[in-house]
Every structure is written in C-alpha cells, then in structure tokens.
Coordinates of C-alpha atoms and ligand atoms in Angstrom, one line a residue:
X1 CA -92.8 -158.7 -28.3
X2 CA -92.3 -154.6 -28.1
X3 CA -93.4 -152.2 -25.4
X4 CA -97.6 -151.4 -25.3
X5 CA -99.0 -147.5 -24.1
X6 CA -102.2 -146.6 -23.9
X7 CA -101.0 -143.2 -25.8
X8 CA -98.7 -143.1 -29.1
X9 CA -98.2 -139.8 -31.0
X10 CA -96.7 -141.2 -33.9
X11 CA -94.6 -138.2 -35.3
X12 CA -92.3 -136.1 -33.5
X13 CA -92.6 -132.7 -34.4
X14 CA -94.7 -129.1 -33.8
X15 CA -98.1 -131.1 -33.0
X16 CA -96.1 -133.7 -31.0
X17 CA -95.0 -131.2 -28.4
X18 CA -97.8 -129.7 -28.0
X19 CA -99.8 -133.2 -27.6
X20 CA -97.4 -133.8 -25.0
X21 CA -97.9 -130.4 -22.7
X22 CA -101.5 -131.1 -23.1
X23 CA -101.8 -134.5 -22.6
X24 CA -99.3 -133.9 -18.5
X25 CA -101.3 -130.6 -18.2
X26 CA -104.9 -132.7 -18.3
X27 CA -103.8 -135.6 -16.5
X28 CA -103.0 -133.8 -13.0
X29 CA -103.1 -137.4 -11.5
X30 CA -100.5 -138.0 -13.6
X31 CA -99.6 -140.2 -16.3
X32 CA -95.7 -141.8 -16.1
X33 CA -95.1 -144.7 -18.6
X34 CA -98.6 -143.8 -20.3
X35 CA -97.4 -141.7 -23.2
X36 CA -94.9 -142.4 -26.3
X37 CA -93.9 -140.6 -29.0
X38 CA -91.8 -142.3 -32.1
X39 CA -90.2 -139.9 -34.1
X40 CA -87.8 -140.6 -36.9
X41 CA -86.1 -137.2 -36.3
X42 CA -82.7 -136.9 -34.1
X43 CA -84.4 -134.5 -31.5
X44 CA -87.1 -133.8 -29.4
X45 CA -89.7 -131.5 -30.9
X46 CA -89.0 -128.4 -31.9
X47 CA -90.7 -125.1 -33.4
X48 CA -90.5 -125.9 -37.2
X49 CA -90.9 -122.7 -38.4
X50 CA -87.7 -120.9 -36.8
X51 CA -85.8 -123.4 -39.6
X52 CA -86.5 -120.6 -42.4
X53 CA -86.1 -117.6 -39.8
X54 CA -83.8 -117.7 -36.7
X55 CA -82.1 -120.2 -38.4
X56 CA -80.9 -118.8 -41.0
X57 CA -79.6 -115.7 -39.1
X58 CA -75.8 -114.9 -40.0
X59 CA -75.1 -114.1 -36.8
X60 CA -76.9 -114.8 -33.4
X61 CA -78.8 -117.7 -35.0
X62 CA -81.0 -119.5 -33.4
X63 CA -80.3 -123.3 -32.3
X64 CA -81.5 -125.5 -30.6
X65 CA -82.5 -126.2 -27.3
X66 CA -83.7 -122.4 -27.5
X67 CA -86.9 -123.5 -30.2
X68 CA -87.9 -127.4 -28.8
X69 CA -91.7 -126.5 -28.4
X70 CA -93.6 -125.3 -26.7
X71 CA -91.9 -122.2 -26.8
X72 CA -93.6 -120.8 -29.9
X73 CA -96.9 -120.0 -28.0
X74 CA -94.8 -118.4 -25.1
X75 CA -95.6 -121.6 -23.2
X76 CA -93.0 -124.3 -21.9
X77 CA -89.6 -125.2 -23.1
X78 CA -90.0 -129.1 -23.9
X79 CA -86.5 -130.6 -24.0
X80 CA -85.5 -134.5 -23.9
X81 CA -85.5 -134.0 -20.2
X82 CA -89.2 -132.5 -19.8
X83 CA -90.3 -135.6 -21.4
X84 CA -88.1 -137.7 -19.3
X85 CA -89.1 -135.9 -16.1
X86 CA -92.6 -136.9 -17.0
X87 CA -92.5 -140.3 -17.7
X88 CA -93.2 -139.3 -22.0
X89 CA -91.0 -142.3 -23.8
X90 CA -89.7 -140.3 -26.6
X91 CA -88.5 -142.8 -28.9
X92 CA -86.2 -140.7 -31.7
X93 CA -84.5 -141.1 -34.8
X94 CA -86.9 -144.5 -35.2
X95 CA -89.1 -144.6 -38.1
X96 CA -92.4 -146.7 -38.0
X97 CA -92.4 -148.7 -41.1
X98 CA -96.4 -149.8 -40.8
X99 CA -99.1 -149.7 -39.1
X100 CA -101.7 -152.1 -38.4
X101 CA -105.1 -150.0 -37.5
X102 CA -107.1 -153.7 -36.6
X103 CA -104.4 -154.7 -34.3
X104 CA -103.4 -151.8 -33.1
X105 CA -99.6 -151.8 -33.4
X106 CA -96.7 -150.2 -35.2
X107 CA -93.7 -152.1 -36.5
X108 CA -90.8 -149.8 -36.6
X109 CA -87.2 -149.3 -38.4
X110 CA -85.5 -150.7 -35.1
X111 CA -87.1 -154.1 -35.6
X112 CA -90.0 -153.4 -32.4
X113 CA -93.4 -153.7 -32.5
X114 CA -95.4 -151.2 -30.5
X115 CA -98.7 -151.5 -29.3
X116 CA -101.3 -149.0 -28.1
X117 CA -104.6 -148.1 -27.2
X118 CA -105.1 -144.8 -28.4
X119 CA -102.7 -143.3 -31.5
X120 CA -102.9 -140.0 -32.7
X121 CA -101.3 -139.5 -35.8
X122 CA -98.9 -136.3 -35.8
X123 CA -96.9 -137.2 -39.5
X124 CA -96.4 -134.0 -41.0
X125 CA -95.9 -133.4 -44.1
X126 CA -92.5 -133.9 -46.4
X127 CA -91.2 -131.0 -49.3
X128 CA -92.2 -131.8 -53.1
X129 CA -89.2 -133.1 -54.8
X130 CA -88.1 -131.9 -58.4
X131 CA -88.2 -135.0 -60.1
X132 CA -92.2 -135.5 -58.5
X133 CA -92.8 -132.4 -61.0
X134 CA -90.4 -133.7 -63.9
X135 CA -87.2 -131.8 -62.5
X136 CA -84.1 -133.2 -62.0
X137 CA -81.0 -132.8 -59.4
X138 CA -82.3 -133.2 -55.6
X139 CA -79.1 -135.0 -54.7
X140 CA -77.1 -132.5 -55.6
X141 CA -74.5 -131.6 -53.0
X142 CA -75.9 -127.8 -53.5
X143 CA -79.5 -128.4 -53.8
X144 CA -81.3 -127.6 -50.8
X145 CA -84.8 -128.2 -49.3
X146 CA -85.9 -127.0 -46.1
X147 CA -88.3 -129.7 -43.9
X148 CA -86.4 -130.7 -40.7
X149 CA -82.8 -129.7 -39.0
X150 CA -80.7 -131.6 -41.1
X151 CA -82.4 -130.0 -44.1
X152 CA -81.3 -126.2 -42.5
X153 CA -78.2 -127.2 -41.5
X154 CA -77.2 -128.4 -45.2
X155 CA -78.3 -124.8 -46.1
X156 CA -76.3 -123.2 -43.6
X157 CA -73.1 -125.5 -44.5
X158 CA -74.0 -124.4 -48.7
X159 CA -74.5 -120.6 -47.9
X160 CA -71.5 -120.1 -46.1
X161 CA -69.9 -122.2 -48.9
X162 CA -70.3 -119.5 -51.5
X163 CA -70.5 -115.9 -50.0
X164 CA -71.5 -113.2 -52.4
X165 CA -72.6 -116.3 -54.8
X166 CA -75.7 -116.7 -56.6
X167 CA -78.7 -118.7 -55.3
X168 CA -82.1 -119.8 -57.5
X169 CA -84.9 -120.2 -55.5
X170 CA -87.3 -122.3 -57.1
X171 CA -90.9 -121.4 -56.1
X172 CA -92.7 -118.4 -54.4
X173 CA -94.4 -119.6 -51.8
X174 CA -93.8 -119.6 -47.8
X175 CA -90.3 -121.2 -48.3
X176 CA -88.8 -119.6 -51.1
X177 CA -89.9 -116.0 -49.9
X178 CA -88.6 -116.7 -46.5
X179 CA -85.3 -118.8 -47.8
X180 CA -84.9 -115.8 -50.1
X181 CA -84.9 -113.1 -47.7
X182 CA -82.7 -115.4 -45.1
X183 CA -80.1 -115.7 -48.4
X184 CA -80.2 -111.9 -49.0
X185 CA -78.7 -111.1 -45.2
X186 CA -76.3 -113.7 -45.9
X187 CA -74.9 -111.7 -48.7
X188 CA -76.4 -114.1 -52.0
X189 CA -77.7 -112.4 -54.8
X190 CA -81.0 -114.3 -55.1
X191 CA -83.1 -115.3 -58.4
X192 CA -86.7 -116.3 -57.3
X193 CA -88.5 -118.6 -60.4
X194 CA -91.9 -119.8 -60.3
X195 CA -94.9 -120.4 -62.8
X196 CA -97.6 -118.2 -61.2
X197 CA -98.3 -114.4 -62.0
X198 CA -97.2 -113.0 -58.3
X199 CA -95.5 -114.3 -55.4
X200 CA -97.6 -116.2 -52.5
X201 CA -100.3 -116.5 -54.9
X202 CA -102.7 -119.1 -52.9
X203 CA -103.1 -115.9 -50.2
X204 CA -102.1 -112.8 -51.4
X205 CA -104.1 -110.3 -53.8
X206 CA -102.0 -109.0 -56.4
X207 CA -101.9 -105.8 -54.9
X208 CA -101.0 -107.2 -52.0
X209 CA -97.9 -109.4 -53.5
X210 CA -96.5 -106.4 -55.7
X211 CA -95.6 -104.8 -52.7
X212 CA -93.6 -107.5 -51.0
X213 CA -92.2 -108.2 -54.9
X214 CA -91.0 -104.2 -54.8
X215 CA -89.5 -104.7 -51.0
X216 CA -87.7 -107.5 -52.6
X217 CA -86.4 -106.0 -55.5
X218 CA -85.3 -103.3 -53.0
X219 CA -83.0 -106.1 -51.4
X220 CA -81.6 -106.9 -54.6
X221 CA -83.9 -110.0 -55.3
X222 CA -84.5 -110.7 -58.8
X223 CA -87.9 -112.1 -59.8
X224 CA -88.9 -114.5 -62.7
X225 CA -92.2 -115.5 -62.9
X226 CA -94.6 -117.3 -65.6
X227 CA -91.7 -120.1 -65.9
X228 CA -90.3 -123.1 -64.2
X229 CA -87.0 -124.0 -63.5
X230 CA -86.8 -127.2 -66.2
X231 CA -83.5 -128.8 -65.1
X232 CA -80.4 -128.2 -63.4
X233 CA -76.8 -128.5 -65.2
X234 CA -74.8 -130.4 -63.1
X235 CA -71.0 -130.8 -62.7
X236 CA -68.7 -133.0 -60.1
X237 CA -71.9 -133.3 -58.1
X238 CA -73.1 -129.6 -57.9
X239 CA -75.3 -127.8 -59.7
X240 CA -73.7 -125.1 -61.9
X241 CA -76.4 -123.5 -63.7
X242 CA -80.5 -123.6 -64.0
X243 CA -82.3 -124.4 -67.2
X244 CA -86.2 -122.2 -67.5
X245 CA -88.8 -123.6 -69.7
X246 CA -87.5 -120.6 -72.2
X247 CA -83.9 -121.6 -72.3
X248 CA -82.3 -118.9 -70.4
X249 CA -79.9 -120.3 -68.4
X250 CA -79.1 -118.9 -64.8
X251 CA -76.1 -119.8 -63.1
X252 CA -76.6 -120.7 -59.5
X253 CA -73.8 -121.9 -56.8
X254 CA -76.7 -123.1 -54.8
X255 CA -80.6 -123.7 -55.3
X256 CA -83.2 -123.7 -52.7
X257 CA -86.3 -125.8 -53.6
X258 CA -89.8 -124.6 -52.2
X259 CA -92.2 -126.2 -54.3
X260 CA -94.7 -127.1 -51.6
X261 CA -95.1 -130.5 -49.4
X262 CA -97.0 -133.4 -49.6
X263 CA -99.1 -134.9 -46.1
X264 CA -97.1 -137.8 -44.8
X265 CA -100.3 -140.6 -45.1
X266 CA -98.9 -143.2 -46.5
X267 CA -98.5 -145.6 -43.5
X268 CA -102.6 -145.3 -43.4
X269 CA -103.5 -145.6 -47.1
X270 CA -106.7 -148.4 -47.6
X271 CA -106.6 -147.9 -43.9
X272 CA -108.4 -144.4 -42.8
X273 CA -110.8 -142.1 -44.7
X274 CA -109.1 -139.5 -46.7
X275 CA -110.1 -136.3 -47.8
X276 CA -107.9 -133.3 -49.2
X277 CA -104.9 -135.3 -49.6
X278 CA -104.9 -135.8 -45.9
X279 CA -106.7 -138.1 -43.0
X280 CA -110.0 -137.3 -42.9
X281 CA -111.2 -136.3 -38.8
X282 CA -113.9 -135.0 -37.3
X283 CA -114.8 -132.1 -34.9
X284 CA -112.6 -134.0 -32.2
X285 CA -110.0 -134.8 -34.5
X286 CA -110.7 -138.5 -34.8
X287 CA -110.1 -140.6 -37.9
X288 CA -113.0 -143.1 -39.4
X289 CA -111.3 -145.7 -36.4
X290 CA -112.4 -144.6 -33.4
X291 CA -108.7 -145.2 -31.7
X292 CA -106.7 -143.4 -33.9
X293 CA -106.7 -139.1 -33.6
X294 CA -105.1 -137.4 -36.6
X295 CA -103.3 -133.7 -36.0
X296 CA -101.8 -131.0 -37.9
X297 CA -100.5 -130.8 -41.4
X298 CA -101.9 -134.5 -42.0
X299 CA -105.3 -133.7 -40.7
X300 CA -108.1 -132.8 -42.9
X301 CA -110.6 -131.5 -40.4
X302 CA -114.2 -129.5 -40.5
X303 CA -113.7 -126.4 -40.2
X304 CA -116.9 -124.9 -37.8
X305 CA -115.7 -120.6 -39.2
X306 CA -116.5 -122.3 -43.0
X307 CA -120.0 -123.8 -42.2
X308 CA -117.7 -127.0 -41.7
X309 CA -115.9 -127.2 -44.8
X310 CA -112.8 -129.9 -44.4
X311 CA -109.6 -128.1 -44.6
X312 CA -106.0 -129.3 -44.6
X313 CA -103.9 -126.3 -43.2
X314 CA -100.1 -126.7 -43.3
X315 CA -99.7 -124.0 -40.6
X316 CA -98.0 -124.3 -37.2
X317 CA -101.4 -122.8 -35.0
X318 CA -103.3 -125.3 -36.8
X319 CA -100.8 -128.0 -35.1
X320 CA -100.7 -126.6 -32.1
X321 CA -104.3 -126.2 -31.6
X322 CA -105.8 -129.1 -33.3
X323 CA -103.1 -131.6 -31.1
X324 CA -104.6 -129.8 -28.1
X325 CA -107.8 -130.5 -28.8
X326 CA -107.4 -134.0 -30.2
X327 CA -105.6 -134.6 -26.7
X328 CA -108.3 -133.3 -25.0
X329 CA -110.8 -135.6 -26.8
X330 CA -108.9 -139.0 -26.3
X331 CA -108.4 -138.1 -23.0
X332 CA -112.2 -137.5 -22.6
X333 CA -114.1 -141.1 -23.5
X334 CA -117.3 -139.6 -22.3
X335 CA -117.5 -137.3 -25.5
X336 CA -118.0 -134.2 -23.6
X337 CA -115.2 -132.1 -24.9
X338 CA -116.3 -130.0 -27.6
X339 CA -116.0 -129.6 -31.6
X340 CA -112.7 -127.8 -32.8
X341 CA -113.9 -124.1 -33.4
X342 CA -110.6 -122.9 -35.6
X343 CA -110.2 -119.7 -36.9
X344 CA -107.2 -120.1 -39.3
X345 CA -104.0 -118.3 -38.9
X346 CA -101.0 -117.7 -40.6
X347 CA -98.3 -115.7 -40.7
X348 CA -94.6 -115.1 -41.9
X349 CA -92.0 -112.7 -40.6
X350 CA -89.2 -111.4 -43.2
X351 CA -86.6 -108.8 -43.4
X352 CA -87.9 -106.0 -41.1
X353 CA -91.7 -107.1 -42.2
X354 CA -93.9 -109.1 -40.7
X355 CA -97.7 -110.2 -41.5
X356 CA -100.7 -112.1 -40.2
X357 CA -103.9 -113.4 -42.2
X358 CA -107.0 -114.5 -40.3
X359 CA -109.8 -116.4 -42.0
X360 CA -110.4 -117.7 -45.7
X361 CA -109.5 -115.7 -48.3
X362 CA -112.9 -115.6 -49.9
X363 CA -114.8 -113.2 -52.0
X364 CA -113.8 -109.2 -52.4
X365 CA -110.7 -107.9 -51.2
X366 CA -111.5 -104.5 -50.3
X367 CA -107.2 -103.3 -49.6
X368 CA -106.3 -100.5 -47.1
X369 CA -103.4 -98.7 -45.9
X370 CA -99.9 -97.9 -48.3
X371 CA -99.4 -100.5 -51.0
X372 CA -97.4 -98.8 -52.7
X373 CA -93.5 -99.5 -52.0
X374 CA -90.8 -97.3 -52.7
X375 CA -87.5 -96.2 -51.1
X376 CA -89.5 -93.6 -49.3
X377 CA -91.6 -95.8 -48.0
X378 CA -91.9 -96.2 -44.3
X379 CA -89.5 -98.9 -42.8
X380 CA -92.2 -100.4 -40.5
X381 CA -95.2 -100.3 -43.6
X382 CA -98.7 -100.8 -42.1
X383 CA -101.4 -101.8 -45.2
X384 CA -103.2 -105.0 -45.6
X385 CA -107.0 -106.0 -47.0
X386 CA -109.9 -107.6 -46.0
X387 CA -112.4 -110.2 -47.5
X388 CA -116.0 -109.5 -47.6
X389 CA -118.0 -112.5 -48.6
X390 CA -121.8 -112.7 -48.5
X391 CA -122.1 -109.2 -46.7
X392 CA -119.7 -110.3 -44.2
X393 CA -115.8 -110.2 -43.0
X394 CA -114.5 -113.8 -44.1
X395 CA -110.8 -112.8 -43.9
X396 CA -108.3 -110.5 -43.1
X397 CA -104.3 -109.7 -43.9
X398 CA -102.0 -107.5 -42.2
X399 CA -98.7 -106.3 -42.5
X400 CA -96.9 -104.6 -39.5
X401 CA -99.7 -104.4 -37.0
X402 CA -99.9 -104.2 -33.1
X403 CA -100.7 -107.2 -31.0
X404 CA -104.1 -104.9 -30.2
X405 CA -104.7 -104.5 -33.8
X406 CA -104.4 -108.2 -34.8
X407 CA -106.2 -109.1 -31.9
X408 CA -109.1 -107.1 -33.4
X409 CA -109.1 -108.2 -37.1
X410 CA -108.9 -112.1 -35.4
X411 CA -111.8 -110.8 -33.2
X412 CA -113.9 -109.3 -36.5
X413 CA -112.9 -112.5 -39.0
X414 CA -114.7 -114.7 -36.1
X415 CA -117.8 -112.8 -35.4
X416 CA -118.3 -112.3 -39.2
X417 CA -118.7 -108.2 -38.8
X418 CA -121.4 -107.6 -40.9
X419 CA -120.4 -105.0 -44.0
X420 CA -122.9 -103.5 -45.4
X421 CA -121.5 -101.2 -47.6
X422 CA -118.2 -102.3 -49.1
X423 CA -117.3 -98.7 -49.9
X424 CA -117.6 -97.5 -46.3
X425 CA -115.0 -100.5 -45.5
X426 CA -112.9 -99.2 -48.6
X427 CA -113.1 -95.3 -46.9
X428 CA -112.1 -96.5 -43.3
X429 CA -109.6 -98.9 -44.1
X430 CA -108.5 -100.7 -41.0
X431 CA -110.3 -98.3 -39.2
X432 CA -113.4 -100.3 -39.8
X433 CA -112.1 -102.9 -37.9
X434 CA -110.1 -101.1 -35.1
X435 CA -112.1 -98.4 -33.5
X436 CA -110.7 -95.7 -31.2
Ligands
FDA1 P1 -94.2 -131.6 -38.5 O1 -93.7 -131.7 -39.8 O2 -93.8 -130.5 -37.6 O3 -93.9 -133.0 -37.7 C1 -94.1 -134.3 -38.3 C2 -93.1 -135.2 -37.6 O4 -93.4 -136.6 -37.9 C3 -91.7 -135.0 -38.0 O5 -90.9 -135.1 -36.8 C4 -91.4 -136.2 -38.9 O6 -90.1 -136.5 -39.0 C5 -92.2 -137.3 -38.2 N1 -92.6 -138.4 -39.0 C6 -93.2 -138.4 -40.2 N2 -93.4 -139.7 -40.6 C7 -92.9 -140.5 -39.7 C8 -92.7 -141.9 -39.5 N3 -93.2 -142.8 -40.5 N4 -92.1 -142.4 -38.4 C9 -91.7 -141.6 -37.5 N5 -91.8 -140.2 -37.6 C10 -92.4 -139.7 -38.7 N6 -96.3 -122.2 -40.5 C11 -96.8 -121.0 -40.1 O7 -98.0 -120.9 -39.8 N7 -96.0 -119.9 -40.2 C12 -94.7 -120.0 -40.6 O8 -94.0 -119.0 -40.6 C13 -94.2 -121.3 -40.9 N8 -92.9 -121.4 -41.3 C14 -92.4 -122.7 -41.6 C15 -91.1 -122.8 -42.0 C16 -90.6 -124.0 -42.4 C17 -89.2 -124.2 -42.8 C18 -91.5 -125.2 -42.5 C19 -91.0 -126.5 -42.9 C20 -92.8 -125.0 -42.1 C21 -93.3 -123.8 -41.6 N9 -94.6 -123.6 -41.2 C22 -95.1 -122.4 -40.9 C23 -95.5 -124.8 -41.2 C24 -95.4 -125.5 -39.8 O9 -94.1 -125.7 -39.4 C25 -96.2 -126.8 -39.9 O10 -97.5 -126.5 -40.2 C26 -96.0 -127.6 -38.6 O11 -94.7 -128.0 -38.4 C27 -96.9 -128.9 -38.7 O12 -96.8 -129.6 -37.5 P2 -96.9 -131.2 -37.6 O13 -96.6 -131.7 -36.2 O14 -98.2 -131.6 -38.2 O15 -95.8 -131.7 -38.6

C-alpha cells in the first residue's frame, strides 16, 4: 500500500508551481502533508520558457535555481526547499505509469501506488518527433529537441561542440525562431527549413513575419521554406548532412528539431472527455470526473473572450493562470469561485526584439507602425497589427512596446473596442488603442 493525499498535481512543471503557490497561498490554515506533486523530471518546477532564452546565452546563462517558478510572474522563488518548508511532497524523477480515475490512484515507475482525493492533471505536453512525420534520426548524438533541462543541456553540450559550425533548424515556429536566434549569438551559421509560406505562420500576418524573416537574414540566418527536411544522412552516430523534399542536401554539424508538441493524455485515454487533442474541462478547469482538474498545455478549456469556444493554448500564462484557478476551484467544494475569464497571451523575446499578442487572431489585420526592416531600421522597432472581427478588436500584436502600451492593447482586446471604421484604425495606428 502507497501514501494517500487529498491533493495530487500529477506533472511537475510551469502549471505545477504555480498550483503549489496557490494552493499554500489559499489555505492560510495551512495544509502540511496535504499536497503532492509526482514529477518524472529531476527538479522542482521551473520556468520552461527560459530553456530557449537565458538558457542558451553564451555567457551569463541562466541556470537553475534562478528560473524554479514562480519567478516568471515576479512572484516567489519555489525551490525543493519552499515545498519542503511547506509540507508539498514533491515526489521527482518518478513517472506515473497509470491511472485509475474509478479508484482514484496512480501506480508509478518506482513500484508505489498513490492515492488521492482530488488530482489535477498538470502533464504538459512532449515535442513531435521526426519519425511521427516520416523523418528519421532523433537519436542522433547531434539532433536536438528542446522540452525539458536535459533537452537544453544536450544543446548546450552540441553547440559548443562545433563553433562557427552549421546548424539546420527544422521548423519555424516558437522553437526554431527562438533556437535559431540562441544559435546565431553562439556563433552557428543557421539554415531554418519548414513547409509553410512564412515563419510563425499560425500567428503572424505575412507582413508581419517578413519583417522578423529580414531581422534574420540580417543575423546571417538563411531561410528555406515551402520544403521539409526529408531525412538526415548519418555517419558514426551524427548527422552529417540534411536531405529536402527537392534533393538539395545541406550539411549540418547539429540539427534542432521544432516541429510542434503533442498534449501528454495518454495516461487518461477511454478515461476523460477529450476535445482538441487535449482533456476536455470546464469553466473551473474540471474534467468529465468531478475529482480530477486538468491545467495548462493539456487542458482544453472554454474560453469566455471567444463566446466559449474550447481552446488548447500551449502557452506559459495560460499554465499559470488556469492552475490558479483550477486550485482555487478544488479548493472551493461549494462552487462559488467563478468561471475562468482568459484573455490569451503570448509572447517571445529574441535577439534585441521582443513581442506580445493578446486575443485570437481572427478576421482583418489592419498593421501599423514600420514593417519594413532594413539596416537603417531602428534597433528597438515598434510596429505590430490588430484584428478587427465583427466591428470589433479581437486581437492585437506588438513588437517593442512599453509595459503601458501593452497594458492598453490587453485592456482594448478584452473590452472588444468597438471599430467602426477600419480605415480610421489603419490612419491611427496604435494610436487608436493608446491615447495621450
Ligand atoms: P509543462 O510541460 O511545463 O510540465 C509538464 C510536466 O509534467 C513536466 O514536468 C513533465 O515531465 C511532467 N509529466 C508529464 N507526464 C508525466 C507522467 N506520466 N508522470 C510524471 N510526470 C509527467 N510559452 C510562452 O507563452 N512564451 C514563450 O516564450 C514560451 N517559450 C517556451 C520555450 C520552450 C523551450 C518550451 C518547451 C515552451 C515554451 N513555452 C512558451 C510554452 C510553455 O513553456 C508551456 O506552455 C508551459 O510549460 C506549460 O506548462 P504545463 O505545466 O502545462 O506543462
């Protein structure tokens, strides 16, 4: 017989730790020996998204204990002793192998089985392998993905194996553009290959793309697009060279892979309700069992902003806020805490740029500010665009603003400013949005 809580996060990482500060910050009466948290990572939680930032940094990189959450949202610093010092079982580098819903237990990889009351499901989500799209060579010792530490730490250890070397980046999307630009200050000449028309295509306009394509180039990057990598040539274990669908052959002494991920919901298959490739909650986060919560990039939740369409977002707010809420809820039998009311967020930081998108991405994009790159271009660009759907703002992207100015494109996504004349919009630009 295992240990029993009446509170398992199952999943250790950016939703995890900020369950946890939650879950001590609402239970003033306090809650020792209540709370566990299995994670088959070697480490407390930790800010995932400094992995393809900080990380990466040639010099004065960032490591860990500086990014254990919740330091991300300029809260706490959660390491293995916060959790200790309140009574949080964090139970690491154990994987739980199944779950039974009915009973309410997890078996894990050490052999235990674990019981609970209430679970809330924090699982992640895992990178796309090659050979999931037909591709070949993820075993290579020079192939790298980027998910969890031991992921970023092979890509330091390859990196600094071939200085001034040649690096394919396969895929345009979050990881490649930020794995790319995190290669380029560590002297690689970097090849970025992937099928779409533009970079980042699932968010950004055209427009919007050929200027972070240009700021690229600038750096040296080279882009192929309209093609997929269609094997890698491998030799003594490493990948010499990278096949395209058109036969050119690019030689690579190290490839980063950044092909998208894939929600970890296996262990609840024929168990939960699914929906967008994800566990299916409601507007407190709970499952189609009324014991088990579901959180962050696993969670497909209504989302109030979209007249309650369910949405999967694989974006660190989304953890943060959703586990807060989802803590809030189980903590809360008498139902009075409230629906989840998200406004969607993202952002990415790269080279000296860095951008934030509020909203859906919906309708006409109605662009403002300099778009055009060129070497005269200002270091510190400011430009984005904004989504008008139905008469109103549904969404809106900018690059290098001030914490005032994307406080007030956040403020104008959620109120829905009404537009009633696109071309006025188009005139004032960002003005629209940000008055005097
Ligand atoms: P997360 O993946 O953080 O944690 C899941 C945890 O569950 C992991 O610890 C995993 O090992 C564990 N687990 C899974 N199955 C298990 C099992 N069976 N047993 C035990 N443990 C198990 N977002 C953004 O908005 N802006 C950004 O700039 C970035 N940048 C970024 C960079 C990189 C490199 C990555 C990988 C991701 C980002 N993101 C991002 C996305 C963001 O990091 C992501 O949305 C959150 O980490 C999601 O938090 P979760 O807790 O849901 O999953």
């Amino acid at each position: 017989m295992g240990r029993a809580f009446a509170y398992v996060i199952l999943g250790g990482g950016v939703a995890a730790g900020y369950a946890a500060l939650e879950f001590v910050r609402l239970r003033t009466d306090g809650a020792a020996g209540e709370l566990c948290i299995i994670s088959d990572e070697a480490v407390a939680p930790y800010e995932r998204p400094a992995l393809s930032k900080g990380y990466l940094f040639p010099e004065g990189a960032a490591r860990l204990p500086a990014f254990h959450t919740c330091v991300g949202a300029n809260d706490q610093l959660l390491t293995a002793d916060w959790y200790k010092e309140h009574g949080i079982e964090l139970i690491l580098g154990t994987k739980v192998t199944s779950v039974d819903v009915r009973g309410k237990t997890l078996d894990t990889s050490t052999g235990e089985t674990i019981s609970y009351a209430t679970l809330i499901v924090a699982t992640g989500a895992q990178a796309l392998k090659l050979e999931e799209i037909g591709g070949n060579g993820s075993d290579a010792e020079n192939v790298c993905y980027l998910r969890n530490i031991e992921d970023a730490d092979k890509l330091v250890r390859v990196m600094r194996s071939c200085p001034g070397g040649d690096a394919v980046v396969i895929g345009g999307g979050y990881i490649g553009m930020e794995c790319a630009a995190a290669l380029v200050a560590n002297n690689i000449k970097v090849t970025i290959v992937f099928p779409g028309k533009h970079c980042m295509e699932n968010l950004f306009t055209p427009k919007i793309a050929e200027f972070y394509e240009n700021y690229y180039a600038s750096k040296g990057v080279t882009f192929i697009k309209g093609t997929v990598v269609s094997s890698l040539e491998i030799s003594s274990g490493k990948v010499t060279t990278a096949i395209l669908r058109d036969g050119r052959r690019l030689p690579a002494d190290m490839v980063v892979v950044g092909i998208g991920a894939r929600a970890n919901t296996e262990l609840f298959q024929g168990k939960l309700a699914m929906e967008k490739r994800g566990i299916k909650v409601n507007e407190q986060m709970r499952t189609s069992d009324a014991s088990v919560y579901a959180v962050g990039d696993v969670a497909a939740f209504p989302v109030k902003l979209l007249g309650g369409e369910v949405r999967r977002l694989e974006h660190v707010d989304c953890a943060r806020r959703t586990a807060r809420h989802a803590v809030a809820a189980a903590l809360d039998p008498s139902g009075a805490t409230g629906d989840i009311d998200y406004l969607p967020f993202f952002y990415s930081r790269v080279f000296a740029l860095s951008w934030r998108f509020y909203g859906d991405n919906a309708g006409e994009a109605v662009h403002f500010g300099d778009l055009g790159f060129s070497a005269s271009s200002p270091s510190t660009p400011k430009f984005g665009a904004i989504w008008v759907s139905a008469g109103r703002i549904a969404g809106a992207f900018l690059e290098g603003g001030s914490p005032e100015e994307y406080e007030a494109i956040a403020h104008a996504v959620r109120r829905g400013t009404a537009v009633p004349d696109v071309a006025v919009l188009a005139r004032q630009g960002l003005a629209f949005i940000v008055r005097e």
